[in-house]
Amino acid sequence: MPIEKARAIDSNRRLELKSQLEDCLRDAPASITLEIGCGHGHFLTAYAAAHPQEYCIGVDIIEDRLVRAERKLRRAELTNVNFVRADAIMLLETLPESVRVNRIFVLFPDPWPKRKHHKNRLIQPHFLELLAKKADSEAKLYFRTDHDPYFKKAHEVVAEHPDWDLADATWPFEYETVFQERAESHQSWIAQRAVKP
């Protein structure tokens, strides 16, 4: 695909996403809960039902998953959650300036196990830096995976990042996702927005 065409598609997608976010965040509080890679919406729908005072956004790149998530949302008759089709980086770059994220869930992300694909993993320094710019001062990032090498690498990346500190905190809400159900075991860590001197 020619570069100009790719740029035009990207620009159009950003404009669509900006409009969609402005619509769904119009009556939202200034601080939101975000699930990146929300899949079929099992976790976030249950979380939103249990936390009616929070406004939640679930993001995924696969449309079929979001269609199923929307069905769950309609059945649950919730008004404090929305699902959006977008890449996580684009979503963060497109969030209105007035909106901050407070809780961020990354549950069982694609581990991209082959070494040549590690660059595609979500938990990277650039992502953490961008997330920190959009996070409020008390934000927490909740990460869970069943892939031990990714757990170790993500733990190392967040531990070395100046914008985040690993936290000794309790996991805020348990609801078994499809991937968690399939996993023999899993590991979790929680990071909090670093306090700058």
XYZ file of C-alpha atoms in Angstrom:
197
model
C 0.000 0.000 0.000
C 1.415 3.416 -0.903
C 2.466 5.567 2.064
C 0.050 8.375 1.121
C -2.918 5.987 1.085
C -1.890 4.463 4.435
C -1.621 7.954 5.958
C -5.052 8.903 4.629
C -6.612 5.736 6.102
C -4.891 6.392 9.450
C -6.044 10.016 9.463
C -9.641 9.031 8.668
C -9.634 6.361 11.363
C -8.369 8.886 13.928
C -11.136 11.333 13.013
C -13.788 8.587 13.325
C -12.343 7.464 16.648
C -12.185 11.025 17.968
C -15.861 11.532 17.115
C -16.828 8.173 18.673
C -14.913 8.962 21.878
C -16.408 12.433 22.148
C -19.879 10.884 21.890
C -19.374 8.113 24.411
C -17.435 10.296 26.873
C -19.787 13.282 26.723
C -21.374 12.544 30.124
C -18.475 10.568 31.586
C -16.504 11.690 34.623
C -13.053 13.173 34.061
C -11.402 9.914 35.157
C -12.240 6.577 33.488
C -11.459 2.864 33.696
C -9.931 1.288 30.596
C -9.559 -2.336 29.530
C -7.129 -2.843 26.669
C -7.846 -6.009 24.694
C -11.343 -6.399 26.104
C -12.224 -9.358 23.862
C -15.871 -10.379 24.203
C -16.379 -7.997 27.110
C -16.851 -10.603 29.860
C -14.583 -8.931 32.396
C -15.451 -5.297 31.729
C -19.217 -5.869 31.657
C -19.023 -7.615 35.039
C -16.650 -4.943 36.376
C -18.924 -2.089 35.230
C -21.953 -3.774 36.825
C -20.067 -4.067 40.122
C -18.727 -0.484 39.932
C -21.643 1.675 38.724
C -19.852 4.849 39.862
C -17.034 4.265 37.346
C -17.205 4.893 33.608
C -15.488 2.164 31.596
C -14.137 1.899 28.064
C -13.143 -1.439 26.532
C -10.928 -1.408 23.465
C -10.104 -4.201 21.043
C -9.014 -4.387 17.411
C -11.193 -7.348 16.368
C -14.703 -6.336 15.336
C -16.368 -9.718 15.966
C -15.258 -9.632 19.607
C -16.771 -6.170 20.014
C -20.073 -7.247 18.451
C -20.330 -9.923 21.152
C -19.285 -7.434 23.842
C -22.032 -5.031 22.715
C -24.606 -7.846 22.972
C -23.544 -8.497 26.568
C -23.777 -4.799 27.295
C -27.332 -4.569 25.918
C -28.446 -7.620 27.917
C -26.940 -6.163 31.096
C -28.568 -2.769 30.399
C -25.486 -0.896 31.618
C -24.937 2.778 30.871
C -21.475 3.165 32.379
C -19.489 1.164 29.817
C -18.728 1.450 26.116
C -16.716 -0.658 23.675
C -14.520 0.851 20.988
C -12.681 -0.692 18.049
C -9.162 0.727 18.020
C -5.510 0.047 18.526
C -4.517 0.862 22.135
C -1.903 3.441 21.121
C -4.307 5.218 18.773
C -7.000 5.236 21.453
C -4.675 6.851 23.995
C -3.459 9.388 21.452
C -7.064 10.251 20.566
C -8.565 10.503 24.070
C -9.812 14.027 24.759
C -7.310 16.067 26.787
C -9.848 16.529 29.570
C -10.175 12.767 30.159
C -7.764 10.832 32.366
C -7.495 7.096 32.977
C -7.513 5.853 36.548
C -7.609 2.055 36.277
C -6.116 0.249 33.300
C -6.590 -3.499 32.849
C -4.428 -5.532 30.462
C -5.626 -9.118 30.859
C -4.044 -11.995 28.955
C -2.654 -9.917 26.074
C -1.154 -11.610 23.032
C 2.317 -12.647 24.245
C 3.845 -12.598 20.745
C 6.072 -15.512 21.834
C 8.481 -15.536 18.858
C 11.514 -13.329 19.467
C 11.127 -11.512 16.146
C 7.585 -10.497 17.216
C 8.486 -9.203 20.709
C 8.355 -5.666 19.306
C 4.574 -6.140 18.968
C 4.027 -6.712 22.692
C 1.914 -4.039 24.353
C 4.004 -3.528 27.481
C 6.851 -1.489 26.020
C 8.501 1.741 27.237
C 6.702 3.869 24.633
C 3.278 2.527 25.637
C 4.001 3.092 29.341
C 5.145 6.660 28.649
C 2.020 7.464 26.628
C -0.208 5.812 29.226
C 1.419 7.871 31.982
C 0.630 11.080 30.070
C -3.044 10.091 29.993
C -3.181 8.722 33.554
C -4.262 10.617 36.630
C -1.890 10.862 39.576
C -3.355 7.843 41.394
C -3.721 5.589 38.349
C -3.036 1.882 38.566
C -2.142 -0.530 35.770
C -3.269 -4.146 36.268
C -1.492 -6.779 34.178
C -2.239 -10.522 34.052
C -0.903 -13.264 31.769
C -0.508 -17.029 31.563
C 2.724 -16.687 29.544
C 5.679 -16.784 31.935
C 8.311 -15.223 29.603
C 6.011 -12.298 28.838
C 5.205 -11.867 32.527
C 8.915 -11.636 33.356
C 9.684 -9.233 30.525
C 6.679 -6.986 31.206
C 7.554 -6.953 34.918
C 11.118 -5.935 34.049
C 9.978 -3.205 31.623
C 7.550 -1.629 34.099
C 10.025 -1.909 36.997
C 12.603 0.065 35.010
C 10.175 2.702 33.729
C 10.425 6.140 35.392
C 6.678 6.829 35.131
C 5.502 3.684 36.940
C 6.255 1.913 40.236
C 5.354 -1.681 40.991
C 2.719 -1.604 43.720
C 2.007 -3.851 46.666
C -1.747 -3.693 46.143
C -4.699 -6.057 46.043
C -6.255 -7.082 42.735
C -9.457 -4.990 42.703
C -11.946 -7.332 41.043
C -11.963 -11.009 40.143
C -13.974 -12.278 37.216
C -12.712 -15.214 35.196
C -12.141 -14.327 31.564
C -12.259 -16.868 28.726
C -8.441 -16.893 28.575
C -8.136 -17.232 32.347
C -10.532 -20.182 32.264
C -8.351 -21.914 29.660
C -5.061 -21.189 31.435
C -3.469 -23.727 33.758
C -2.097 -20.830 35.815
C -1.508 -17.112 35.563
C 0.568 -14.338 37.105
C -0.288 -10.724 37.841
C 1.376 -7.478 38.772
C 0.059 -4.031 39.587
C 1.859 -0.791 38.845
C 0.949 2.673 40.050
C 1.695 6.050 38.578
C 5.074 7.143 39.918
C 5.154 10.168 42.182
C 7.503 12.746 40.724
C 9.668 14.702 43.213
